[in-house]
Amino acid sequence: MTQLHVIPRHIAIVMDGNGRWAKKRFLPRLAGHKQGVEALRRCVRLCIARGVRVLTVFAFSSENWNRPAEEVSGLMNLLAGALAREVPSLHAEGVRLHFVGERASLSDKVQSGFAQAEALTVANDRLVLNVCFNYGGRSDIVQAAAHVAAQGQTMTEQSLSAAMGMAHVADPDLIIRTGGEFRISNFLLWQAAYSELYFSPALWPDFDAVDLDAAIADFAQRERRFGQTSEQITQSSASAVAI
Ligand code: IPE
Ligand code: IPE
Ligand code: MG
């Protein structure tokens, strides 16, 4: 079958497995999260090199507040440090940053770091990087529905999508979860409707070019039917090739 778009335009990743990576090395969980930041940095560069246009990552879920206080505060400090350290080089590489999720309960420092990073990178267009932080798919749907209702708009798929945190990008083509778990954990519930799913056994800090290329190669073999039949898809891609 002819594959027209082998490289997914939008990849979303549940970056899971930091804690287990650290545990295997008898290190504190936070050491795994630190290494996770390095893995994200590597992944951004790889996505640019492969021609991916949008990368969305799940960095902290609305349920992750329920972790031990020490881990939560460690993650917040790590975030603040990563913003200060990584944003200038991301900007230099043409990355446009968006932070998706509920911000009001984050520290002033983190909130202003988000706003500054978004403003600094607003004109970049090599790669859009959405960092989902204090994000939950269900609460995103609920706040969007509340917004549509408060505006007195008619509730449609379009009006709801437009009020959601990911309204500025098309839905993910490929969702990768690392760390060997087979679940979605409240990530992009609405936007995942027709995403291809890929589960990698690699722990996030270990996720490298070989793992990413394996996911992209797997994606290239998929037939995305969007409810149609295989024959319809083959015909329309054949005529698209003829054009
Ligand atoms: C993912 O790694 C990062 C966050 C949820 C912040 P985990 O911390 O969940 O790692 P495991 O699943 O315990 O190995
Ligand atoms: C999902 O991982 C959230 C992030 C990667 C940020 P979790 O480790 O929180 O998911 P569960 O608890 O195993 O489902
Ligand atoms: Mg986990």
mmCIF file of C-alpha atoms and ligand atoms in Angstrom:
data_model
loop_
_atom_site.group_PDB
_atom_site.id
_atom_site.type_symbol
_atom_site.label_atom_id
_atom_site.label_comp_id
_atom_site.label_asym_id
_atom_site.label_seq_id
_atom_site.Cartn_x
_atom_site.Cartn_y
_atom_site.Cartn_z
ATOM 1 C CA MET A 1 0.000 0.000 0.000
ATOM 2 C CA THR A 2 1.249 3.461 -0.826
ATOM 3 C CA GLN A 3 1.887 5.531 2.272
ATOM 4 C CA LEU A 4 1.688 9.215 1.482
ATOM 5 C CA HIS A 5 2.523 10.600 4.858
ATOM 6 C CA VAL A 6 5.041 8.324 6.502
ATOM 7 C CA ILE A 7 6.290 10.835 9.047
ATOM 8 C CA PRO A 8 3.559 11.671 11.559
ATOM 9 C CA ARG A 9 2.914 15.392 11.546
ATOM 10 C CA HIS A 10 1.917 15.456 15.210
ATOM 11 C CA ILE A 11 3.376 13.048 17.779
ATOM 12 C CA ALA A 12 2.151 13.038 21.385
ATOM 13 C CA ILE A 13 4.048 11.187 24.120
ATOM 14 C CA VAL A 14 3.182 9.970 27.610
ATOM 15 C CA MET A 15 6.682 10.190 29.052
ATOM 16 C CA ASP A 16 6.418 7.380 31.603
ATOM 17 C CA GLY A 17 9.001 5.329 33.478
ATOM 18 C CA ASN A 18 11.252 7.913 35.168
ATOM 19 C CA GLY A 19 10.690 6.476 38.637
ATOM 20 C CA ARG A 20 11.468 2.915 37.572
ATOM 21 C CA TRP A 21 14.574 4.080 35.709
ATOM 22 C CA ALA A 22 15.858 5.614 38.953
ATOM 23 C CA LYS A 23 14.816 2.664 41.104
ATOM 24 C CA LYS A 24 16.780 0.238 38.929
ATOM 25 C CA ARG A 25 19.877 2.313 39.719
ATOM 26 C CA PHE A 26 19.098 2.692 43.442
ATOM 27 C CA LEU A 27 18.682 6.442 42.887
ATOM 28 C CA PRO A 28 15.936 8.735 44.201
ATOM 29 C CA ARG A 29 12.925 9.114 41.875
ATOM 30 C CA LEU A 30 13.889 12.705 41.194
ATOM 31 C CA ALA A 31 17.107 11.538 39.502
ATOM 32 C CA GLY A 32 14.861 9.742 37.012
ATOM 33 C CA HIS A 33 12.870 12.916 36.383
ATOM 34 C CA LYS A 34 16.111 14.845 35.814
ATOM 35 C CA GLN A 35 17.189 12.298 33.248
ATOM 36 C CA GLY A 36 13.685 12.582 31.788
ATOM 37 C CA VAL A 37 14.330 16.243 30.987
ATOM 38 C CA GLU A 38 17.446 15.172 29.054
ATOM 39 C CA ALA A 39 15.409 12.600 27.156
ATOM 40 C CA LEU A 40 12.871 15.278 26.221
ATOM 41 C CA ARG A 41 15.644 17.551 24.985
ATOM 42 C CA ARG A 42 16.966 14.712 22.804
ATOM 43 C CA CYS A 43 13.485 13.884 21.534
ATOM 44 C CA VAL A 44 12.837 17.497 20.482
ATOM 45 C CA ARG A 45 16.010 17.495 18.375
ATOM 46 C CA LEU A 46 15.118 14.148 16.825
ATOM 47 C CA CYS A 47 11.611 15.314 15.952
ATOM 48 C CA ILE A 48 13.020 18.390 14.215
ATOM 49 C CA ALA A 49 15.485 16.207 12.313
ATOM 50 C CA ARG A 50 12.736 13.770 11.244
ATOM 51 C CA GLY A 51 10.405 16.520 10.010
ATOM 52 C CA VAL A 52 7.749 16.164 12.730
ATOM 53 C CA ARG A 53 5.884 19.480 13.032
ATOM 54 C CA VAL A 54 4.153 19.157 16.418
ATOM 55 C CA LEU A 55 5.351 17.337 19.540
ATOM 56 C CA THR A 56 3.056 17.167 22.570
ATOM 57 C CA VAL A 57 4.334 15.716 25.827
ATOM 58 C CA PHE A 58 2.592 14.760 29.057
ATOM 59 C CA ALA A 59 4.847 16.116 31.800
ATOM 60 C CA PHE A 60 2.579 16.305 34.868
ATOM 61 C CA SER A 61 -1.001 15.101 35.187
ATOM 62 C CA SER A 62 -3.709 16.626 37.347
ATOM 63 C CA GLU A 63 -3.540 13.344 39.308
ATOM 64 C CA ASN A 64 0.223 13.597 39.893
ATOM 65 C CA TRP A 65 -0.469 16.039 42.782
ATOM 66 C CA ASN A 66 -1.344 12.889 44.746
ATOM 67 C CA ARG A 67 2.306 11.772 44.788
ATOM 68 C CA PRO A 68 4.452 12.278 47.915
ATOM 69 C CA ALA A 69 4.910 16.003 48.651
ATOM 70 C CA GLU A 70 8.670 15.691 48.269
ATOM 71 C CA GLU A 71 8.365 14.340 44.719
ATOM 72 C CA VAL A 72 5.809 17.012 43.736
ATOM 73 C CA SER A 73 7.977 19.873 45.032
ATOM 74 C CA GLY A 74 11.041 18.296 43.394
ATOM 75 C CA LEU A 75 9.186 18.185 40.067
ATOM 76 C CA MET A 76 8.141 21.834 40.403
ATOM 77 C CA ASN A 77 11.743 22.881 41.084
ATOM 78 C CA LEU A 78 12.961 20.794 38.185
ATOM 79 C CA LEU A 79 10.425 22.479 35.919
ATOM 80 C CA ALA A 80 11.486 25.969 37.009
ATOM 81 C CA GLY A 81 15.162 25.082 36.426
ATOM 82 C CA ALA A 82 14.455 23.460 33.051
ATOM 83 C CA LEU A 83 12.518 26.534 31.890
ATOM 84 C CA ALA A 84 15.414 28.838 32.748
ATOM 85 C CA ARG A 85 18.028 26.542 31.206
ATOM 86 C CA GLU A 86 16.350 25.096 28.118
ATOM 87 C CA VAL A 87 14.081 27.823 26.756
ATOM 88 C CA PRO A 88 16.865 29.958 25.191
ATOM 89 C CA SER A 89 18.278 27.016 23.221
ATOM 90 C CA LEU A 90 14.814 25.782 22.212
ATOM 91 C CA HIS A 91 14.155 29.283 20.928
ATOM 92 C CA ALA A 92 17.445 29.264 18.988
ATOM 93 C CA GLU A 93 16.388 25.972 17.382
ATOM 94 C CA GLY A 94 13.087 27.435 16.171
ATOM 95 C CA VAL A 95 10.782 25.722 18.664
ATOM 96 C CA ARG A 96 7.476 27.358 19.542
ATOM 97 C CA LEU A 97 6.388 26.511 23.079
ATOM 98 C CA HIS A 98 2.874 26.118 24.441
ATOM 99 C CA PHE A 99 1.954 25.053 27.946
ATOM 100 C CA VAL A 100 -1.339 23.230 28.197
ATOM 101 C CA GLY A 101 -3.189 22.631 31.466
ATOM 102 C CA GLU A 102 -4.509 24.455 34.488
ATOM 103 C CA ARG A 103 -2.035 27.169 35.558
ATOM 104 C CA ALA A 104 -3.674 28.927 38.488
ATOM 105 C CA SER A 105 -2.456 26.403 41.082
ATOM 106 C CA LEU A 106 1.177 26.615 39.906
ATOM 107 C CA SER A 107 3.695 28.965 41.540
ATOM 108 C CA ASP A 108 4.046 32.537 40.293
ATOM 109 C CA LYS A 109 7.552 31.696 39.128
ATOM 110 C CA VAL A 110 6.354 28.812 36.971
ATOM 111 C CA GLN A 111 3.375 30.787 35.637
ATOM 112 C CA SER A 112 5.573 33.678 34.574
ATOM 113 C CA GLY A 113 8.144 31.242 33.140
ATOM 114 C CA PHE A 114 5.385 29.745 30.967
ATOM 115 C CA ALA A 115 4.183 33.164 29.799
ATOM 116 C CA GLN A 116 7.711 34.366 29.014
ATOM 117 C CA ALA A 117 8.628 31.202 27.107
ATOM 118 C CA GLU A 118 5.447 31.413 25.040
ATOM 119 C CA ALA A 119 5.979 35.092 24.254
ATOM 120 C CA LEU A 120 9.653 34.604 23.371
ATOM 121 C CA THR A 121 8.998 31.735 20.954
ATOM 122 C CA VAL A 122 5.723 32.953 19.428
ATOM 123 C CA ALA A 123 7.155 33.527 15.935
ATOM 124 C CA ASN A 124 9.016 30.191 15.676
ATOM 125 C CA ASP A 125 7.732 27.588 13.257
ATOM 126 C CA ARG A 126 10.135 24.671 13.015
ATOM 127 C CA LEU A 127 8.433 22.618 15.697
ATOM 128 C CA VAL A 128 5.498 23.315 17.994
ATOM 129 C CA LEU A 129 6.203 21.831 21.436
ATOM 130 C CA ASN A 130 3.145 21.493 23.665
ATOM 131 C CA VAL A 131 4.025 20.698 27.256
ATOM 132 C CA CYS A 132 0.983 19.354 29.092
ATOM 133 C CA PHE A 133 1.536 20.296 32.706
ATOM 134 C CA ASN A 134 -1.129 20.011 35.385
ATOM 135 C CA TYR A 135 -3.216 18.621 32.551
ATOM 136 C CA GLY A 136 -6.128 16.215 32.644
ATOM 137 C CA GLY A 137 -8.140 15.187 29.595
ATOM 138 C CA ARG A 138 -11.440 15.031 31.474
ATOM 139 C CA SER A 139 -11.062 18.425 33.088
ATOM 140 C CA ASP A 140 -10.072 19.928 29.719
ATOM 141 C CA ILE A 141 -13.350 18.649 28.244
ATOM 142 C CA VAL A 142 -15.339 19.963 31.210
ATOM 143 C CA GLN A 143 -13.764 23.430 31.147
ATOM 144 C CA ALA A 144 -14.320 23.630 27.388
ATOM 145 C CA ALA A 145 -17.986 22.676 27.800
ATOM 146 C CA ALA A 146 -18.391 25.268 30.558
ATOM 147 C CA HIS A 147 -16.788 27.893 28.308
ATOM 148 C CA VAL A 148 -19.051 27.094 25.347
ATOM 149 C CA ALA A 149 -22.112 27.248 27.627
ATOM 150 C CA ALA A 150 -21.008 30.522 29.262
ATOM 151 C CA GLN A 151 -20.535 32.089 25.806
ATOM 152 C CA GLY A 152 -24.047 31.002 24.844
ATOM 153 C CA GLN A 153 -22.659 29.075 21.851
ATOM 154 C CA THR A 154 -24.270 25.972 20.391
ATOM 155 C CA MET A 155 -22.509 22.833 21.621
ATOM 156 C CA THR A 156 -20.924 21.141 18.607
ATOM 157 C CA GLU A 157 -17.759 19.113 18.103
ATOM 158 C CA GLN A 158 -16.220 22.218 16.512
ATOM 159 C CA SER A 159 -17.170 24.664 19.258
ATOM 160 C CA LEU A 160 -16.012 22.259 21.971
ATOM 161 C CA SER A 161 -12.693 21.545 20.200
ATOM 162 C CA ALA A 162 -12.097 25.271 19.774
ATOM 163 C CA ALA A 163 -12.427 25.820 23.541
ATOM 164 C CA MET A 164 -9.942 23.111 24.502
ATOM 165 C CA GLY A 165 -6.301 23.485 25.505
ATOM 166 C CA MET A 166 -5.075 21.920 22.249
ATOM 167 C CA ALA A 167 -7.247 24.034 19.933
ATOM 168 C CA HIS A 168 -4.177 25.542 18.241
ATOM 169 C CA VAL A 169 -3.015 22.238 16.680
ATOM 170 C CA ALA A 170 -4.552 19.365 14.732
ATOM 171 C CA ASP A 171 -5.149 16.096 16.613
ATOM 172 C CA PRO A 172 -2.119 13.825 17.154
ATOM 173 C CA ASP A 173 -1.413 11.315 14.394
ATOM 174 C CA LEU A 174 0.607 9.087 16.701
ATOM 175 C CA ILE A 175 0.473 8.741 20.483
ATOM 176 C CA ILE A 176 3.430 6.978 22.082
ATOM 177 C CA ARG A 177 3.462 5.774 25.679
ATOM 178 C CA THR A 178 6.803 4.704 27.065
ATOM 179 C CA GLY A 179 7.388 2.660 30.213
ATOM 180 C CA GLY A 180 5.449 -0.451 29.214
ATOM 181 C CA GLU A 181 1.983 0.437 30.531
ATOM 182 C CA PHE A 182 -0.979 0.018 28.189
ATOM 183 C CA ARG A 183 -3.184 2.890 29.252
ATOM 184 C CA ILE A 184 -3.932 6.513 28.425
ATOM 185 C CA SER A 185 -3.959 7.915 32.005
ATOM 186 C CA ASN A 186 -6.270 10.868 31.211
ATOM 187 C CA PHE A 187 -4.118 12.186 28.324
ATOM 188 C CA LEU A 188 -5.781 13.860 25.290
ATOM 189 C CA LEU A 189 -9.031 11.928 25.667
ATOM 190 C CA TRP A 190 -10.883 14.006 23.097
ATOM 191 C CA GLN A 191 -8.029 14.455 20.629
ATOM 192 C CA ALA A 192 -7.034 10.757 20.609
ATOM 193 C CA ALA A 193 -10.218 9.741 18.753
ATOM 194 C CA TYR A 194 -8.322 8.626 15.625
ATOM 195 C CA SER A 195 -4.703 8.694 16.749
ATOM 196 C CA GLU A 196 -2.558 5.633 16.161
ATOM 197 C CA LEU A 197 -1.345 4.240 19.495
ATOM 198 C CA TYR A 198 2.141 2.862 20.101
ATOM 199 C CA PHE A 199 3.415 1.406 23.359
ATOM 200 C CA SER A 200 7.145 1.263 23.960
ATOM 201 C CA PRO A 201 8.718 -0.866 26.704
ATOM 202 C CA ALA A 202 11.580 1.682 26.995
ATOM 203 C CA LEU A 203 11.618 3.728 30.184
ATOM 204 C CA TRP A 204 11.372 7.402 29.244
ATOM 205 C CA PRO A 205 14.954 8.384 30.225
ATOM 206 C CA ASP A 206 16.221 5.631 27.896
ATOM 207 C CA PHE A 207 13.939 6.543 24.965
ATOM 208 C CA ASP A 208 16.326 7.359 22.104
ATOM 209 C CA ALA A 209 16.576 7.657 18.324
ATOM 210 C CA VAL A 210 16.230 3.889 17.833
ATOM 211 C CA ASP A 211 13.017 3.829 19.874
ATOM 212 C CA LEU A 212 11.543 6.887 18.169
ATOM 213 C CA ASP A 213 12.379 5.542 14.711
ATOM 214 C CA ALA A 214 10.774 2.214 15.641
ATOM 215 C CA ALA A 215 7.583 4.053 16.577
ATOM 216 C CA ILE A 216 7.632 6.078 13.342
ATOM 217 C CA ALA A 217 8.307 2.944 11.281
ATOM 218 C CA ASP A 218 5.393 1.195 12.972
ATOM 219 C CA PHE A 219 3.167 4.177 12.246
ATOM 220 C CA ALA A 220 4.159 4.058 8.567
ATOM 221 C CA GLN A 221 2.713 0.519 8.367
ATOM 222 C CA ARG A 222 -0.669 1.490 9.751
ATOM 223 C CA GLU A 223 -3.717 1.997 7.579
ATOM 224 C CA ARG A 224 -5.735 4.904 8.948
ATOM 225 C CA ARG A 225 -9.295 4.321 7.863
ATOM 226 C CA PHE A 226 -11.294 6.900 9.850
ATOM 227 C CA GLY A 227 -14.338 4.669 9.651
ATOM 228 C CA GLN A 228 -14.048 3.906 5.939
ATOM 229 C CA THR A 229 -13.169 0.571 4.330
ATOM 230 C CA SER A 230 -9.673 -0.467 3.342
ATOM 231 C CA GLU A 231 -10.709 -0.395 -0.344
ATOM 232 C CA GLN A 232 -11.895 3.192 -0.119
ATOM 233 C CA ILE A 233 -8.618 4.256 1.460
ATOM 234 C CA THR A 234 -6.503 2.444 -1.139
ATOM 235 C CA GLN A 235 -8.512 4.002 -3.988
ATOM 236 C CA SER A 236 -8.297 7.537 -2.661
ATOM 237 C CA SER A 237 -4.555 7.290 -1.961
ATOM 238 C CA ALA A 238 -4.018 5.849 -5.469
ATOM 239 C CA SER A 239 -5.861 8.794 -7.036
ATOM 240 C CA ALA A 240 -3.943 11.217 -4.819
ATOM 241 C CA VAL A 241 -0.701 9.680 -6.108
ATOM 242 C CA ALA A 242 -1.947 10.034 -9.720
ATOM 243 C CA ILE A 243 -2.432 13.752 -9.120
HETATM 244 C C1 IPE B 1 6.598 9.816 34.461
HETATM 245 O O1 IPE B 1 7.408 8.920 35.156
HETATM 246 C C2 IPE B 1 6.793 11.243 34.897
HETATM 247 C C3 IPE B 1 5.683 11.795 35.692
HETATM 248 C C4 IPE B 1 4.546 11.220 35.899
HETATM 249 C C5 IPE B 1 5.906 13.101 36.302
HETATM 250 P P1 IPE B 1 6.918 8.239 36.495
HETATM 251 O O2 IPE B 1 7.379 9.083 37.647
HETATM 252 O O3 IPE B 1 5.473 7.983 36.474
HETATM 253 O O4 IPE B 1 7.746 6.904 36.457
HETATM 254 P P2 IPE B 1 7.250 5.458 36.942
HETATM 255 O O5 IPE B 1 5.994 5.151 36.190
HETATM 256 O O6 IPE B 1 7.045 5.549 38.425
HETATM 257 O O7 IPE B 1 8.389 4.563 36.569
HETATM 258 C C1 IPE B 2 1.078 9.578 33.220
HETATM 259 O O1 IPE B 2 1.952 8.776 33.953
HETATM 260 C C2 IPE B 2 1.378 11.027 33.459
HETATM 261 C C3 IPE B 2 2.648 11.511 32.949
HETATM 262 C C4 IPE B 2 3.517 10.836 32.228
HETATM 263 C C5 IPE B 2 2.956 12.878 33.225
HETATM 264 P P1 IPE B 2 1.558 8.209 35.397
HETATM 265 O O2 IPE B 2 2.734 7.453 35.876
HETATM 266 O O3 IPE B 2 1.061 9.309 36.274
HETATM 267 O O4 IPE B 2 0.339 7.255 35.034
HETATM 268 P P2 IPE B 2 -0.285 6.047 35.883
HETATM 269 O O5 IPE B 2 -0.507 6.545 37.279
HETATM 270 O O6 IPE B 2 0.713 4.937 35.860
HETATM 271 O O7 IPE B 2 -1.534 5.677 35.157
HETATM 272 MG MG MG B 3 4.395 6.379 35.862
#
